[in-house]
XYZ file of C-alpha atoms in Angstrom:
775
model
C 14.600 -37.033 -45.240
C 14.849 -38.548 -41.942
C 12.476 -36.179 -40.323
C 9.755 -36.462 -43.014
C 7.619 -33.476 -44.339
C 7.665 -30.988 -41.457
C 4.566 -31.362 -39.173
C 3.117 -33.796 -41.900
C 1.099 -35.414 -39.125
C -0.918 -32.067 -38.261
C -2.477 -31.719 -41.542
C -0.963 -27.958 -41.682
C 0.184 -26.138 -44.741
C 3.548 -25.465 -43.399
C 5.356 -28.254 -44.540
C 9.073 -28.695 -45.517
C 8.556 -30.046 -48.713
C 5.928 -27.351 -49.693
C 8.661 -24.661 -48.855
C 11.611 -26.347 -50.303
C 12.630 -27.234 -46.848
C 12.950 -23.426 -46.015
C 10.772 -21.303 -43.995
C 10.260 -17.644 -45.148
C 9.189 -14.619 -43.363
C 5.609 -14.655 -41.677
C 3.735 -11.392 -43.022
C 0.198 -10.709 -43.220
C -0.936 -14.330 -42.281
C 1.345 -16.078 -45.000
C 4.741 -17.227 -45.844
C 7.014 -15.127 -47.881
C 10.187 -16.469 -49.290
C 11.998 -13.349 -51.200
C 14.901 -14.108 -53.104
C 18.293 -12.885 -52.359
C 18.143 -13.010 -48.380
C 20.468 -14.685 -45.875
C 19.618 -18.158 -44.759
C 20.079 -19.773 -41.239
C 20.299 -23.732 -41.409
C 19.047 -26.144 -38.417
C 20.924 -29.185 -38.335
C 20.200 -32.569 -36.747
C 22.622 -34.342 -34.054
C 24.225 -35.669 -36.942
C 25.118 -31.964 -38.623
C 22.888 -32.659 -41.383
C 20.635 -29.919 -42.606
C 16.827 -30.170 -41.512
C 15.762 -26.883 -42.917
C 16.566 -23.440 -43.243
C 15.014 -20.432 -42.124
C 14.947 -16.872 -44.243
C 16.299 -13.816 -42.640
C 14.466 -10.887 -43.158
C 16.504 -7.611 -44.893
C 15.863 -4.023 -44.161
C 13.518 -3.886 -47.267
C 11.332 -6.445 -45.617
C 10.771 -4.018 -42.643
C 8.445 -1.861 -44.221
C 6.141 -4.303 -45.627
C 5.813 -6.100 -42.123
C 4.921 -2.985 -40.548
C 2.398 -2.014 -43.004
C 0.626 -5.309 -42.415
C 1.111 -4.666 -38.433
C -0.615 -1.488 -38.930
C -3.767 -3.008 -40.919
C -3.478 -5.952 -38.561
C -3.669 -3.540 -35.301
C -6.842 -1.976 -36.693
C -8.608 -5.130 -37.475
C -7.531 -6.717 -33.904
C -8.429 -3.331 -32.002
C -12.112 -3.379 -33.689
C -12.613 -7.135 -32.120
C -14.442 -7.004 -28.581
C -12.605 -8.227 -25.552
C -14.507 -11.233 -25.697
C -13.813 -12.073 -28.999
C -10.056 -11.483 -28.627
C -10.433 -13.864 -25.743
C -11.897 -16.560 -27.553
C -9.284 -16.391 -30.727
C -6.625 -16.787 -27.782
C -8.565 -19.843 -26.497
C -9.373 -21.327 -29.876
C -5.144 -21.359 -30.515
C -5.072 -23.082 -27.391
C -7.107 -25.779 -28.609
C -5.394 -25.762 -31.876
C -1.700 -25.927 -30.192
C -3.145 -28.585 -27.994
C -4.146 -30.846 -31.126
C -0.532 -30.266 -32.728
C 1.471 -30.490 -29.596
C 3.886 -33.518 -30.643
C 4.881 -31.111 -33.575
C 5.565 -28.206 -31.529
C 7.708 -30.325 -28.984
C 9.421 -31.981 -31.956
C 10.474 -28.439 -33.652
C 11.132 -26.977 -30.564
C 13.481 -29.639 -29.697
C 15.160 -29.736 -32.830
C 16.076 -26.064 -32.835
C 17.135 -26.040 -28.970
C 14.400 -24.165 -27.724
C 12.792 -26.990 -25.726
C 9.374 -26.014 -24.725
C 6.420 -28.369 -23.303
C 3.462 -27.589 -25.533
C 1.322 -27.845 -22.079
C 3.154 -24.477 -20.705
C 2.076 -22.803 -24.006
C -1.089 -23.657 -23.648
C -1.488 -22.789 -19.934
C -0.024 -19.355 -21.280
C -2.641 -18.885 -23.683
C -5.655 -20.091 -21.440
C -4.417 -17.439 -18.809
C -4.037 -14.593 -20.951
C -7.360 -15.215 -22.804
C -8.804 -14.446 -19.269
C -7.213 -11.156 -19.162
C -8.269 -10.401 -22.591
C -11.770 -11.001 -21.687
C -11.541 -8.697 -18.492
C -9.298 -5.950 -20.063
C -12.135 -3.372 -20.075
C -13.663 -4.427 -16.895
C -10.432 -4.641 -14.742
C -8.208 -2.095 -16.642
C -10.586 0.630 -17.796
C -8.081 3.306 -17.564
C -5.829 2.062 -19.663
C -5.232 1.414 -23.498
C -3.076 -0.779 -25.873
C 0.065 0.654 -26.815
C -0.460 -0.005 -30.451
C 2.224 -2.360 -32.280
C 4.734 -3.766 -30.039
C 8.001 -5.253 -31.291
C 9.201 -8.088 -29.240
C 13.145 -9.156 -29.850
C 14.510 -12.475 -28.823
C 18.072 -13.253 -28.755
C 19.600 -16.262 -30.552
C 19.590 -18.235 -27.619
C 16.205 -17.143 -26.058
C 14.026 -20.023 -24.872
C 10.248 -20.348 -26.873
C 8.630 -19.819 -23.434
C 10.260 -16.530 -22.685
C 9.268 -15.529 -25.992
C 5.452 -16.392 -25.883
C 5.487 -14.918 -22.104
C 5.716 -11.409 -24.087
C 3.711 -12.062 -27.321
C 0.775 -13.498 -25.614
C -0.021 -10.585 -23.105
C 0.776 -8.177 -25.705
C -1.814 -9.670 -28.276
C -4.316 -10.072 -25.073
C -4.238 -6.328 -24.221
C -5.249 -5.456 -27.894
C -1.639 -4.929 -29.219
C -0.361 -6.125 -33.087
C 2.699 -7.570 -32.602
C 6.032 -7.919 -34.536
C 8.282 -10.643 -33.552
C 12.175 -10.442 -34.415
C 13.174 -13.983 -33.007
C 16.823 -15.098 -32.919
C 18.139 -18.515 -34.471
C 16.909 -20.717 -31.650
C 13.343 -19.508 -31.172
C 12.659 -18.328 -35.036
C 11.191 -22.168 -36.468
C 9.034 -22.502 -33.364
C 7.804 -18.718 -33.514
C 6.904 -19.107 -37.287
C 4.744 -22.333 -36.629
C 3.142 -20.735 -33.710
C 2.268 -17.773 -35.920
C 0.713 -19.972 -38.314
C -1.537 -21.721 -35.639
C -2.545 -18.443 -34.679
C -4.014 -17.796 -38.487
C -5.299 -21.272 -38.095
C -7.144 -19.868 -34.805
C -8.739 -16.677 -36.496
C -6.228 -14.259 -35.598
C -6.521 -11.361 -38.091
C -3.860 -11.121 -40.789
C -1.126 -8.869 -39.580
C -1.820 -8.928 -35.842
C 1.162 -10.987 -35.420
C 3.993 -10.901 -38.017
C 7.655 -12.416 -37.432
C 10.581 -11.285 -39.187
C 13.549 -13.848 -38.196
C 17.038 -12.469 -38.265
C 19.812 -10.714 -35.983
C 18.224 -9.302 -32.812
C 20.187 -6.336 -32.464
C 20.806 -4.818 -35.983
C 17.260 -5.894 -37.290
C 15.501 -5.062 -33.789
C 17.024 -1.616 -34.374
C 15.981 -1.048 -37.758
C 12.362 -2.313 -36.884
C 12.336 0.250 -33.840
C 13.233 3.056 -36.234
C 9.701 3.002 -37.627
C 7.339 5.260 -35.850
C 4.638 2.555 -36.363
C 6.390 0.822 -33.386
C 5.081 2.238 -30.109
C 7.021 -0.029 -27.414
C 9.897 -2.603 -27.694
C 10.335 -5.198 -25.324
C 13.592 -7.872 -25.351
C 14.182 -11.246 -23.849
C 17.201 -13.142 -23.811
C 20.901 -12.537 -23.046
C 22.329 -9.537 -21.390
C 24.847 -8.552 -24.282
C 22.103 -8.396 -26.952
C 19.648 -6.804 -24.355
C 22.538 -4.003 -23.681
C 23.375 -3.604 -27.664
C 19.694 -3.438 -28.514
C 19.261 -0.424 -25.732
C 21.851 1.303 -27.145
C 20.996 0.884 -30.818
C 17.510 2.068 -30.447
C 18.354 4.903 -27.925
C 16.743 8.227 -29.122
C 14.341 6.506 -31.531
C 11.336 7.818 -29.260
C 10.199 4.396 -27.921
C 10.468 2.882 -24.744
C 12.449 -0.580 -24.499
C 12.093 -2.874 -21.399
C 14.564 -5.857 -21.138
C 14.401 -9.583 -19.407
C 17.660 -10.648 -20.003
C 17.359 -13.883 -18.096
C 19.535 -16.216 -20.279
C 22.948 -16.619 -18.791
C 22.224 -15.274 -15.364
C 23.820 -16.898 -12.443
C 21.360 -18.197 -10.092
C 22.144 -19.745 -6.322
C 21.122 -23.212 -5.331
C 21.306 -23.152 -1.486
C 21.276 -26.065 0.527
C 20.530 -25.492 4.309
C 21.711 -28.138 6.879
C 17.885 -28.592 7.539
C 17.299 -29.810 3.990
C 16.422 -33.270 2.711
C 19.933 -34.049 1.457
C 19.083 -36.637 -0.973
C 16.309 -34.487 -2.531
C 18.352 -31.521 -2.707
C 21.199 -33.432 -4.272
C 18.855 -34.916 -6.854
C 17.539 -31.424 -7.458
C 20.813 -30.075 -7.952
C 21.790 -32.653 -10.477
C 18.494 -32.235 -12.374
C 18.907 -28.489 -12.669
C 22.686 -28.276 -13.424
C 22.871 -31.411 -16.090
C 20.147 -33.426 -17.029
C 18.902 -30.579 -19.561
C 20.762 -27.332 -21.081
C 19.073 -24.603 -18.987
C 19.382 -20.800 -19.941
C 20.606 -19.922 -16.503
C 24.206 -20.982 -14.754
C 23.658 -22.691 -11.150
C 25.871 -21.821 -8.278
C 25.591 -24.522 -5.401
C 25.663 -22.855 -1.782
C 26.249 -25.740 0.772
C 25.992 -25.031 4.691
C 29.310 -26.679 6.156
C 27.199 -28.976 8.365
C 26.088 -30.825 5.508
C 28.830 -30.751 3.216
C 30.376 -33.991 3.490
C 26.836 -35.559 3.365
C 26.140 -33.361 0.423
C 29.705 -34.264 -1.455
C 28.999 -38.024 -0.985
C 25.710 -37.931 -2.180
C 26.956 -36.009 -5.315
C 29.613 -38.499 -5.998
C 26.947 -41.470 -5.861
C 24.566 -39.555 -8.301
C 27.227 -38.466 -10.741
C 28.902 -41.837 -11.127
C 25.665 -42.737 -13.219
C 25.913 -39.684 -15.457
C 26.915 -39.919 -19.104
C 29.142 -37.011 -20.898
C 26.989 -34.586 -22.286
C 27.125 -32.794 -25.522
C 28.835 -29.298 -25.559
C 27.299 -26.755 -28.354
C 30.809 -26.182 -30.315
C 34.830 -26.538 -29.667
C 34.641 -23.059 -28.429
C 32.668 -24.113 -25.647
C 34.819 -27.110 -24.926
C 37.796 -24.559 -24.693
C 35.994 -22.209 -22.154
C 34.871 -25.300 -20.012
C 38.533 -26.535 -19.883
C 40.015 -23.137 -19.059
C 37.380 -22.654 -16.541
C 38.045 -26.086 -14.840
C 42.088 -25.603 -15.047
C 41.580 -22.070 -13.639
C 39.412 -23.307 -10.366
C 42.065 -26.015 -9.823
C 44.884 -23.679 -9.761
C 43.065 -21.875 -7.172
C 42.583 -24.644 -5.070
C 39.112 -26.463 -5.963
C 38.658 -29.994 -6.293
C 36.604 -31.940 -8.822
C 33.858 -34.431 -8.941
C 33.154 -35.718 -12.290
C 31.089 -38.403 -13.640
C 34.166 -39.586 -15.593
C 37.364 -38.605 -17.241
C 36.918 -36.258 -19.858
C 37.685 -37.421 -23.444
C 40.800 -36.080 -24.949
C 39.077 -34.380 -28.003
C 35.277 -34.073 -29.309
C 32.351 -32.275 -28.061
C 31.699 -34.717 -25.175
C 32.253 -33.585 -21.616
C 31.522 -35.020 -18.198
C 29.154 -33.139 -15.488
C 31.540 -31.619 -13.270
C 31.204 -29.972 -9.986
C 34.002 -27.806 -8.650
C 34.080 -27.907 -5.057
C 35.614 -25.170 -2.743
C 35.826 -22.465 -4.908
C 35.614 -18.863 -3.801
C 32.886 -15.946 -4.648
C 35.611 -13.733 -6.387
C 36.723 -17.166 -8.588
C 35.815 -16.371 -12.355
C 33.941 -19.653 -12.418
C 31.490 -17.963 -9.897
C 31.097 -14.639 -11.150
C 30.813 -15.491 -14.794
C 30.041 -19.138 -14.734
C 31.387 -20.950 -18.061
C 28.903 -22.965 -20.480
C 26.955 -26.337 -19.491
C 27.935 -28.765 -17.757
C 29.906 -27.114 -14.669
C 28.593 -26.578 -11.384
C 30.541 -24.513 -8.848
C 29.986 -25.251 -5.210
C 30.819 -22.842 -2.238
C 30.287 -23.060 1.514
C 28.476 -20.995 4.118
C 28.281 -21.353 8.108
C 25.232 -19.341 9.265
C 21.661 -19.026 7.658
C 22.625 -15.182 7.314
C 25.841 -15.927 5.576
C 24.355 -18.386 2.882
C 21.679 -15.473 2.214
C 24.640 -13.028 1.815
C 26.469 -15.549 -0.459
C 23.259 -16.057 -2.536
C 23.126 -12.341 -3.174
C 26.850 -12.065 -4.028
C 25.841 -12.561 -7.914
C 25.133 -9.494 -9.938
C 22.042 -11.313 -11.404
C 18.458 -11.301 -9.541
C 16.877 -13.697 -11.946
C 15.810 -16.663 -9.408
C 17.023 -18.863 -6.671
C 16.453 -22.294 -5.276
C 16.502 -22.991 -1.398
C 16.208 -26.126 0.135
C 15.105 -26.621 3.822
C 12.426 -28.356 5.668
C 12.031 -25.398 7.911
C 9.339 -23.338 6.789
C 9.956 -20.206 8.755
C 13.811 -20.149 7.821
C 12.522 -20.547 4.118
C 10.251 -17.939 4.372
C 12.787 -15.434 5.823
C 15.329 -16.461 3.153
C 13.029 -15.918 0.395
C 12.000 -12.435 1.737
C 15.892 -11.548 1.787
C 17.121 -12.648 -1.540
C 17.495 -10.116 -4.208
C 15.856 -12.190 -7.025
C 12.647 -12.308 -8.978
C 11.613 -15.824 -8.290
C 12.409 -18.095 -5.225
C 11.746 -21.834 -5.391
C 11.512 -23.524 -2.103
C 12.660 -27.174 -2.192
C 12.267 -27.016 -5.990
C 13.527 -24.976 -8.862
C 12.404 -23.811 -12.832
C 9.011 -23.849 -11.852
C 6.772 -21.298 -13.338
C 3.499 -19.877 -14.244
C 2.052 -16.868 -15.876
C -0.451 -15.973 -12.782
C 2.847 -14.923 -10.947
C 4.491 -11.852 -11.494
C 8.433 -11.777 -11.323
C 10.577 -8.526 -11.837
C 14.322 -8.560 -13.074
C 16.064 -7.826 -9.735
C 19.512 -5.978 -9.671
C 21.138 -6.628 -13.160
C 18.318 -9.179 -14.495
C 15.907 -6.654 -16.278
C 13.541 -3.715 -16.425
C 10.262 -4.757 -16.443
C 7.748 -7.547 -14.627
C 6.386 -10.364 -16.385
C 3.411 -12.584 -15.452
C 0.388 -11.712 -13.420
C -1.516 -8.707 -13.821
C 1.543 -6.359 -13.356
C 3.331 -8.049 -16.271
C 0.689 -6.424 -18.486
C 1.376 -2.876 -17.994
C 4.482 -2.842 -20.403
C 1.679 -3.601 -23.154
C -0.664 -1.049 -21.772
C -0.441 3.002 -21.517
C -2.461 5.417 -19.236
C -5.409 6.965 -20.681
C -6.326 9.616 -22.144
C -2.795 10.919 -22.299
C 0.382 8.618 -22.177
C 3.954 9.601 -21.253
C 5.399 10.481 -24.524
C 9.180 10.099 -25.654
C 10.560 12.492 -28.592
C 12.825 11.359 -31.023
C 16.424 12.787 -30.417
C 19.511 13.603 -32.659
C 21.457 10.636 -33.744
C 24.876 12.966 -33.181
C 24.575 13.106 -29.307
C 28.273 12.778 -27.891
C 27.837 10.660 -24.960
C 31.547 11.053 -23.673
C 30.786 14.940 -23.100
C 26.830 14.789 -22.200
C 26.422 16.795 -18.837
C 29.909 17.776 -18.572
C 29.494 21.377 -19.481
C 30.312 23.457 -16.419
C 27.993 26.031 -14.946
C 29.214 29.449 -14.955
C 30.353 30.722 -11.429
C 28.068 32.722 -9.525
C 29.223 34.727 -6.332
C 26.150 35.820 -4.104
C 26.069 39.501 -3.334
C 24.875 41.052 -0.209
C 21.723 42.243 -1.559
C 20.626 38.724 -2.827
C 16.909 37.930 -1.530
C 17.766 34.379 -0.330
C 20.531 31.732 -0.881
C 18.915 28.390 -0.528
C 20.423 25.044 0.316
C 20.447 21.383 -0.769
C 19.268 18.262 1.190
C 21.757 15.558 1.451
C 21.926 12.877 4.299
C 19.323 14.607 6.137
C 21.281 17.917 6.103
C 20.670 21.237 4.495
C 24.285 22.059 2.834
C 26.055 23.834 0.250
C 27.139 21.771 -2.725
C 30.490 19.895 -2.518
C 31.707 21.693 -5.625
C 31.136 25.041 -3.878
C 29.257 26.667 -6.906
C 26.014 28.607 -7.202
C 23.623 29.412 -9.693
C 21.207 32.311 -10.023
C 17.413 31.801 -10.022
C 15.484 34.344 -11.998
C 12.401 35.912 -11.357
C 9.266 34.733 -13.770
C 10.109 37.812 -15.969
C 13.874 37.250 -16.050
C 14.508 40.792 -14.950
C 16.401 40.025 -11.766
C 17.880 37.459 -9.373
C 15.094 35.888 -7.100
C 17.549 33.736 -5.190
C 20.699 31.702 -5.344
C 20.972 27.687 -5.026
C 23.424 25.325 -5.148
C 25.081 24.098 -8.190
C 25.008 20.257 -7.471
C 27.441 17.627 -8.908
C 28.654 14.352 -9.033
C 30.226 14.382 -5.546
C 26.719 15.438 -4.306
C 24.629 12.634 -5.647
C 27.447 10.089 -4.434
C 26.976 11.392 -1.149
C 23.402 11.332 -1.324
C 23.267 7.750 -2.656
C 25.573 6.835 0.271
C 23.189 7.737 2.609
C 20.150 6.615 0.684
C 21.805 3.237 0.842
C 22.113 3.075 4.326
C 18.619 3.836 5.524
C 16.520 2.270 2.749
C 16.391 -1.201 4.078
C 15.335 -0.163 7.490
C 12.897 1.855 5.846
C 11.418 -0.999 3.968
C 11.292 -3.238 6.682
C 9.240 -0.538 8.988
C 5.812 -2.085 6.921
C 3.230 -0.399 5.230
C 1.415 0.837 8.420
C 4.597 2.635 9.774
C 5.220 4.256 6.449
C 1.526 5.477 6.043
C 1.832 7.240 9.387
C 5.261 9.091 8.672
C 3.355 10.120 5.082
C 0.539 11.491 6.949
C 2.858 13.453 9.164
C 4.701 14.461 6.329
C 1.276 15.992 5.060
C 0.497 17.696 8.118
C 3.691 19.475 8.063
C 3.337 20.503 4.537
C -0.120 21.915 5.658
C 1.404 23.936 8.329
C 4.263 25.194 5.852
C 1.288 26.382 3.234
C 1.776 29.887 3.231
C 5.436 29.502 2.979
C 5.117 27.268 -0.136
C 2.349 29.060 -1.848
C 4.461 32.248 -1.622
C 7.619 30.370 -3.232
C 5.388 28.806 -6.042
C 4.259 32.195 -6.811
C 7.412 33.987 -6.564
C 9.178 31.519 -8.810
C 6.402 30.767 -11.382
C 4.410 33.898 -11.663
C 1.127 32.388 -10.707
C -1.499 34.103 -8.974
C -1.706 33.363 -5.069
C -4.834 31.513 -5.554
C -3.515 28.940 -8.121
C -0.160 28.559 -5.930
C -2.404 27.633 -3.181
C -4.105 25.466 -5.020
C -1.336 23.446 -6.085
C -0.120 23.250 -2.313
C -3.658 22.057 -1.283
C -3.373 19.340 -3.979
C 0.097 18.401 -2.754
C -1.318 17.997 0.665
C -4.111 15.534 -0.756
C -1.647 13.829 -2.948
C 0.427 12.746 0.125
C -2.646 11.520 2.237
C -3.482 9.631 -0.974
C -0.321 7.772 -1.214
C -0.273 7.179 2.609
C -3.621 5.441 2.143
C -2.098 3.494 -0.889
C 0.544 2.202 1.191
C -1.315 -0.817 2.874
C -3.241 -1.721 -0.086
C -0.685 -3.320 -2.134
C 0.001 -6.781 -0.209
C 0.602 -9.039 -3.078
C -1.398 -12.570 -2.488
C -1.299 -16.101 -3.045
C -2.920 -16.898 -6.682
C -3.940 -20.175 -7.392
C -1.485 -22.241 -9.707
C -1.921 -25.716 -11.181
C 1.085 -27.338 -9.687
C 0.501 -28.932 -6.283
C 1.483 -26.524 -3.489
C 1.210 -22.775 -2.790
C 2.892 -19.868 -4.321
C 3.072 -16.209 -3.112
C 3.599 -12.865 -4.857
C 5.316 -10.390 -2.877
C 5.553 -6.501 -3.923
C 8.965 -5.037 -3.115
C 11.087 -1.480 -3.070
C 13.440 -1.060 -6.058
C 15.989 0.579 -3.706
C 17.360 3.938 -4.412
C 15.584 5.621 -7.014
C 16.866 8.827 -9.203
C 14.215 11.595 -9.949
C 14.706 14.546 -12.343
C 11.617 16.578 -12.118
C 9.644 18.752 -14.791
C 9.282 22.366 -14.802
C 5.379 21.952 -14.965
C 3.803 22.065 -11.259
C 7.186 22.192 -9.293
C 5.909 21.146 -6.221
C 3.088 18.946 -6.816
C 5.262 16.941 -9.175
C 7.868 16.453 -6.391
C 5.082 15.298 -3.882
C 3.473 13.198 -6.575
C 6.597 11.422 -7.215
C 8.657 11.424 -3.847
C 5.134 10.009 -2.095
C 4.867 7.117 -4.623
C 8.673 6.143 -4.141
C 8.907 6.488 -0.298
C 5.474 4.970 0.410
C 6.603 1.561 -1.323
C 9.560 1.630 0.574
C 12.234 3.109 -1.613
C 14.998 5.940 -1.004
C 15.042 8.961 -3.380
C 17.623 11.093 -4.641
C 15.506 14.028 -6.590
C 16.705 16.745 -8.960
C 14.327 19.644 -8.775
C 13.400 21.721 -12.025
C 16.251 23.498 -13.246
C 14.090 26.631 -14.193
C 11.881 26.362 -10.823
C 14.055 25.043 -8.196
C 12.664 27.240 -5.360
C 9.434 25.311 -4.246
C 11.614 22.212 -3.965
C 14.083 23.905 -1.861
C 11.602 25.530 0.318
C 9.791 21.973 0.733
C 13.417 20.889 2.677
C 11.764 22.559 5.688
C 9.013 20.486 5.383
C 11.125 17.189 5.104
C 13.080 18.309 8.153
C 10.423 18.885 10.350
C 8.893 15.328 9.473
C 9.800 11.760 10.945
C 11.292 10.585 7.637
C 14.742 9.071 8.268
C 17.597 11.096 7.417
C 18.879 10.500 4.098
C 15.677 8.805 2.634
C 14.833 11.943 0.568
C 17.664 13.872 -0.897
C 17.215 17.058 -3.172
C 20.227 18.333 -5.101
C 19.566 21.469 -7.407
C 21.663 22.305 -10.414
C 22.181 21.693 -14.174
C 19.884 18.793 -15.138
C 22.112 17.374 -17.687
C 25.172 17.136 -15.332
C 23.225 15.567 -12.582
C 21.342 13.433 -14.954
C 24.690 11.801 -15.790
C 25.793 11.394 -12.329
C 22.633 9.478 -11.520
C 23.134 7.291 -14.687
C 26.567 6.651 -13.892
C 25.636 5.345 -10.286
C 25.715 1.715 -10.065
C 23.429 1.372 -6.889
C 20.693 3.503 -8.366
C 18.111 0.798 -9.667
C 15.682 3.396 -11.362
C 15.411 6.590 -12.960
C 12.647 8.767 -13.684
C 13.245 11.423 -15.862
C 11.382 14.719 -17.093
C 13.689 16.673 -19.626
C 14.884 16.721 -23.128
C 14.950 14.180 -25.903
C 18.787 14.290 -25.350
C 18.407 13.670 -21.839
C 16.362 10.595 -22.599
C 18.747 9.408 -25.263
C 21.617 9.317 -23.143
C 19.771 7.526 -20.367
C 18.811 4.632 -22.700
C 22.131 4.468 -24.159
C 23.966 4.584 -20.803
C 21.756 2.795 -18.201
C 22.754 -0.739 -19.254
C 25.541 -1.808 -17.006
C 24.066 -2.484 -14.989
C 20.570 -2.299 -16.182
C 18.094 0.575 -14.611
C 14.569 0.694 -14.867
C 13.925 3.862 -16.845
C 10.637 5.900 -17.305
C 11.206 8.702 -19.449
C 9.258 11.793 -20.399
C 10.128 14.428 -23.240
C 8.423 16.560 -25.763
C 4.955 16.213 -24.146
C 2.572 19.018 -24.925
C 1.252 21.311 -22.067
C -2.284 19.456 -22.083
C -0.353 16.356 -21.412
C 1.643 17.566 -18.637
C -1.460 19.097 -17.039
C -3.513 15.844 -17.061
C -0.679 14.079 -15.528
C -0.590 16.046 -12.284
C -4.518 16.485 -12.042
C -6.272 14.963 -9.234
C -8.652 13.029 -11.769
C -5.427 11.087 -13.444
C -6.142 7.632 -12.185
C -4.172 5.609 -14.443
C -1.142 8.048 -14.049
C -1.112 7.451 -10.370
C -1.453 4.031 -10.789
C 1.594 3.921 -13.286
C 3.376 6.105 -10.889
C 2.796 3.358 -7.850
C 3.611 0.506 -10.564
C 6.927 2.257 -11.146
C 7.930 2.253 -7.451
C 7.272 -1.559 -7.091
C 8.902 -4.824 -8.256
C 7.620 -8.233 -7.566
C 9.050 -11.484 -6.242
C 7.362 -14.902 -6.704
C 7.966 -17.603 -4.024
C 6.870 -21.193 -4.883
C 6.358 -23.948 -2.033
C 5.354 -27.047 -3.357
C 3.759 -29.911 -1.468
C 5.467 -33.401 -0.985
């Protein structure tokens, strides 16, 4: 046809003619075209079929996973240097066939410059070489499933695949419609580069249904997703209870602010906005925010630049309906239009359109319609500009334009996004870590920090057990605890800690805590509930930003003070541990001693995570900045009730987070005794909240609070399943543990568990990259 044999000038075996214009599944280093499978077709601009891709069925999954298990053995037997050579050779092969990759990615709508893929391969080949030297306490997860939505760009997909391979995992890719053709080609190129058969398999198909089917197999040890939020949330729900950790990077469709301050070079800023919003179809939606002092100049430049633009092509008639409805709604709310020309009466052509004067609550701002519309809002002061930019529920990226470097850096620190581009946009490099802030993901991609989603701490990894699929999500945690009235002869009645105050539960209920032998009542403690969690989170929200701004040195001094107070209360806490758990006094005293040491360890680590300025190939400078998550909910284990509390509290607080902690339902007394230590320290009131009660009820309360950014959970498989299913709107970062053996629990809290402590620190941190180009 018009396109000729697929990649005919590359001399590869994967040609349209050879495959009857159909690309099959890529399993065990070869293409398979099983009969009776559904096909998805790729068409050109004229609507003519270029070729088709076979969609995998349920019956193909077992063959693919069997190949992955075999490929994992072969890939893991290679040394780090040998794996690095394969990735470097792949970069060379990719460079030779760059025109083919570019042509195919353009045809499929997943446009990706081959040079950016070569840069990815070169960067991660370095980490493949250094894994054992720089990450000696970590090991590969095994077989990793990488799922991409139908609209996921190729670069986002390979930003998952390459680090997973570099760390020694085998990878099963489930790409959607857009990325599937290019993913199949790149898999073929990996075979040319010497990747063992089965180390990379590609099963095109529906990302949610097929992704969940693949994850059901115990061969899969981890699932990571990239694409739009809707499919990401659906995949999390579909895989809940399967016993695998799921991380998501839902960048597609995110709303990103494009902020123009009055100190900006207006011509450059407007040119950048036009390029970002209209020149190429992007996976994100831009919102233009302009300071009022330069609004007239910006509008004049926009009219001039838009006058030379042609209409752009929409993807479908449905998109045209959405665009016209959005324009009509904005005009009815008072917006004015700047268009390159009048819209045609029908068809898939539509002019580039700026919607001027829209308000933040407007639907076209909260949920921007498809390309090519650009909402424009105004602000007065610098602070108001940052607030307006943070209005979006997404936290993927932002572009800020100013010639004032101080303003640029202050704004970059205040924006709740993973990437900030100063006087630029859409720049990326794998050396810089970027996390999904707010509702834009649960993991970090890029840099050393992005490798941890493909590694597990050695020798023990936190485990997830499979749960029952019949869990009732509506009633989980709703069973009321039996009412208990403390008697006059009760040894002690403990109180919870909310907003810095020792208080009773809002529900007024109490639960009896038994002695280790269960023969009598040891004490009574509050039966916390949803209202207590709400009050604790409100207090944590108020204090956390100020705590983060104190800086590492001040936070370290507060932790040293807390350790000192803990040492002073050592006899009381040892007695509480002994009375609650039945341990000997020496064993209980050792747990207190380890807790003191753990706090000093976190205090010392406070100033050690400083980010940096990695070298990047583009002209200019870049910064990687560690950030606090915000408010973290922690459901503590039964094992080591004081040491586990101090370990998790110390890591979260050291990084600048606030915490709402649920102590062990079985052994709450040590945590409630620790409240005295917190009140005697100089930690701000509300930074640490401790609420005892029924674990499932409090877990549900944490999961359904929108402000909580992360939940660390030790508990039942059903609790893990509930959290995976529920924490998708907005997304919460989950660190889940259930069903681990006693030896694993003991190893986690041991003083020598270096990798577990490093993982705890990683879980406390999210990352932001800042790009500052040179002229």
